[in-house]
Tab-separated table of C-alpha atoms in Angstrom:
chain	number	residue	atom	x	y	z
A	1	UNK	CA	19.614	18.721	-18.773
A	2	UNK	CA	20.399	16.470	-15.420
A	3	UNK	CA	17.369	16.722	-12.773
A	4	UNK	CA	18.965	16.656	-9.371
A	5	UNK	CA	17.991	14.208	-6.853
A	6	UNK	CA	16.669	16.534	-4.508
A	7	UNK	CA	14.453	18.439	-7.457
A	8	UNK	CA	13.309	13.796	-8.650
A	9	UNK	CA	12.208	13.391	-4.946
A	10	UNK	CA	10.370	16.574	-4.062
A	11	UNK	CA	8.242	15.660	-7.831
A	12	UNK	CA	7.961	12.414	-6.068
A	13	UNK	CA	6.552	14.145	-2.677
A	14	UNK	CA	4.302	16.445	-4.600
A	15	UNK	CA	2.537	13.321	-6.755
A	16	UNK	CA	1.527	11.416	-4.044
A	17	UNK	CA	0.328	14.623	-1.748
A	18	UNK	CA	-2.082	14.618	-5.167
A	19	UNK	CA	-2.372	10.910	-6.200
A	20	UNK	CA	-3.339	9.906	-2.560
A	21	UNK	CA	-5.463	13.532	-1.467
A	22	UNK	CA	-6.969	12.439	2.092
A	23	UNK	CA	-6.361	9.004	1.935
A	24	UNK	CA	-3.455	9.263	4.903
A	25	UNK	CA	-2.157	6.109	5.869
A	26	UNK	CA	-1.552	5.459	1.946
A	27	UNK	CA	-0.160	8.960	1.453
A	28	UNK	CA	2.428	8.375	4.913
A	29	UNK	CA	2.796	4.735	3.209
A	30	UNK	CA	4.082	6.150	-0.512
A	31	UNK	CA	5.976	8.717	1.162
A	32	UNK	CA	7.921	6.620	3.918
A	33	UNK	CA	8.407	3.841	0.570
A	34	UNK	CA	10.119	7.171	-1.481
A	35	UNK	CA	12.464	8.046	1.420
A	36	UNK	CA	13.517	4.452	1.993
A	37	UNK	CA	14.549	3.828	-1.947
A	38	UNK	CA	16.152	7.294	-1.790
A	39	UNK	CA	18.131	6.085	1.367
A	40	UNK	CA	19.473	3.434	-0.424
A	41	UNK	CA	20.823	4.638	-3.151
A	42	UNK	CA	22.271	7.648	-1.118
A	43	UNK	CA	25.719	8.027	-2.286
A	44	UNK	CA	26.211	8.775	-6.003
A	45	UNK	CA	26.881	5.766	-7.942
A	46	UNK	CA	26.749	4.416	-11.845
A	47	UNK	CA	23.323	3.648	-11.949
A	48	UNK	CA	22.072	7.270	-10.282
A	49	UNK	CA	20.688	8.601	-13.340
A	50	UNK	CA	19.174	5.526	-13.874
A	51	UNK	CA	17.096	5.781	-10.494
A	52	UNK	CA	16.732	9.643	-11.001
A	53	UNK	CA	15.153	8.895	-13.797
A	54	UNK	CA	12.793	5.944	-12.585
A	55	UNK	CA	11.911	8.289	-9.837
A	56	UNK	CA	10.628	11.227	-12.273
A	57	UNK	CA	8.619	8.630	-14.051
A	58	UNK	CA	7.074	7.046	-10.972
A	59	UNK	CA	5.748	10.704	-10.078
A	60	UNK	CA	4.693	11.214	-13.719
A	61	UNK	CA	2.526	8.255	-13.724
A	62	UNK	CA	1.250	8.752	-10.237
A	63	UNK	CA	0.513	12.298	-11.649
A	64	UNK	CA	-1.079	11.321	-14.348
A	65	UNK	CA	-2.291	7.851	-14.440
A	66	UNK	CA	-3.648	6.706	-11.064
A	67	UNK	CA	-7.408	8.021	-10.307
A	68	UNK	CA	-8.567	7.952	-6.687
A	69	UNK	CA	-11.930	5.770	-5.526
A	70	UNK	CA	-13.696	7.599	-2.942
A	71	UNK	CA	-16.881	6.432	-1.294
A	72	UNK	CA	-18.573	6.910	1.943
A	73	UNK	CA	-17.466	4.867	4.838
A	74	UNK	CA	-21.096	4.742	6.123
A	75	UNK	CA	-22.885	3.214	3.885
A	76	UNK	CA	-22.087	-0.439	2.225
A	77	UNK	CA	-24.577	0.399	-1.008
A	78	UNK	CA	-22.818	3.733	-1.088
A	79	UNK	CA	-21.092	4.385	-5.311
A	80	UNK	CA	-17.758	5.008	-5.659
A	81	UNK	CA	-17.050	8.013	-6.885
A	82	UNK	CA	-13.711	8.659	-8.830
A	83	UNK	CA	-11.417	11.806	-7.939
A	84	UNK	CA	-10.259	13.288	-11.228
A	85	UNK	CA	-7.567	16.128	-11.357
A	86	UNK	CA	-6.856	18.554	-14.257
A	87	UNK	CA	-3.776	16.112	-14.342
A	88	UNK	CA	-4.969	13.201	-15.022
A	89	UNK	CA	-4.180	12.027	-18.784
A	90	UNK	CA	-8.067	11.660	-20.692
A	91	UNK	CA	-7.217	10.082	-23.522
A	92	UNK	CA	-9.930	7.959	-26.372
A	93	UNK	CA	-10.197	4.408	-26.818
A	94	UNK	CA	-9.347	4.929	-30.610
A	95	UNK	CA	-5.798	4.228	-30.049
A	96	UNK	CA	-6.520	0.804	-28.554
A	97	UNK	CA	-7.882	-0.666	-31.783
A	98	UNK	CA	-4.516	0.328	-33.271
A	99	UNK	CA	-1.561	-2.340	-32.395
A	100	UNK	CA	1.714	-1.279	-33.911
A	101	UNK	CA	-0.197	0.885	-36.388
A	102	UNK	CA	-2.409	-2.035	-37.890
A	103	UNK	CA	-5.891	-1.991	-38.148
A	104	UNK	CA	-7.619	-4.591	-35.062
A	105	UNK	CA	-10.896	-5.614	-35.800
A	106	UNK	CA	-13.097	-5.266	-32.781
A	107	UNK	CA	-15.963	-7.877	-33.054
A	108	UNK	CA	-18.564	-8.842	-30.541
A	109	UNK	CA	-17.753	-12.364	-28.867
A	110	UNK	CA	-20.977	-14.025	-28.872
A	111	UNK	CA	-24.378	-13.115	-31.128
A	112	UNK	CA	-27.544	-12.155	-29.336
């Protein structure tokens, strides 16, 4: 099944309206950067499917990957505090210490 431009930028739209929640000018920024690659490749070419397709996987991974930093604009001790989304991708640090399905050994790098 082909995905349409039209239906690759509005998934585009719709992950940064959630990637970049209230941060504006970074939200106008991502937006008026999706427009301009879309204006470029306007007219249906060879490669089309291959910029569909890096589109849908831009919006995936700004879906699903990218966590917001939020902290008060007040205060310079203020924490950070991270905005996380029923999309974002929690996954376990088990399948770091597995490289190409081998074993890594994970050893501490000095002794105390």
């Amino acid at each position: 099944m082909t995905v349409s431009p039209l239906s690759a930028y509005r998934q585009l739209l719709r992950a940064t309206r959630i990637a970049f929640q209230d941060d504006y000018p970074l939200l106008y920024a991502a937006r008026a950067e999706a427009r301009r690659r879309f204006d470029e490749h306007r007219r249906p070419g060879v490669d089309s499917p291959m910029h569909i397709q890096h589109a849908i996987e831009t919006a995936n991974i700004l879906r699903h990957n990218l966590v917001q930093g939020v902290r008060e604009a007040d205060k310079e001790d203020a924490q950070w505090q991270l905005r996380i989304h029923e999309d974002i991708e929690r996954g376990d640090n088990d399948s770091i210490k597995t490289a190409g399905g081998q074993s890594v050994k994970v050893e501490k790098c000095c002794s105390s």
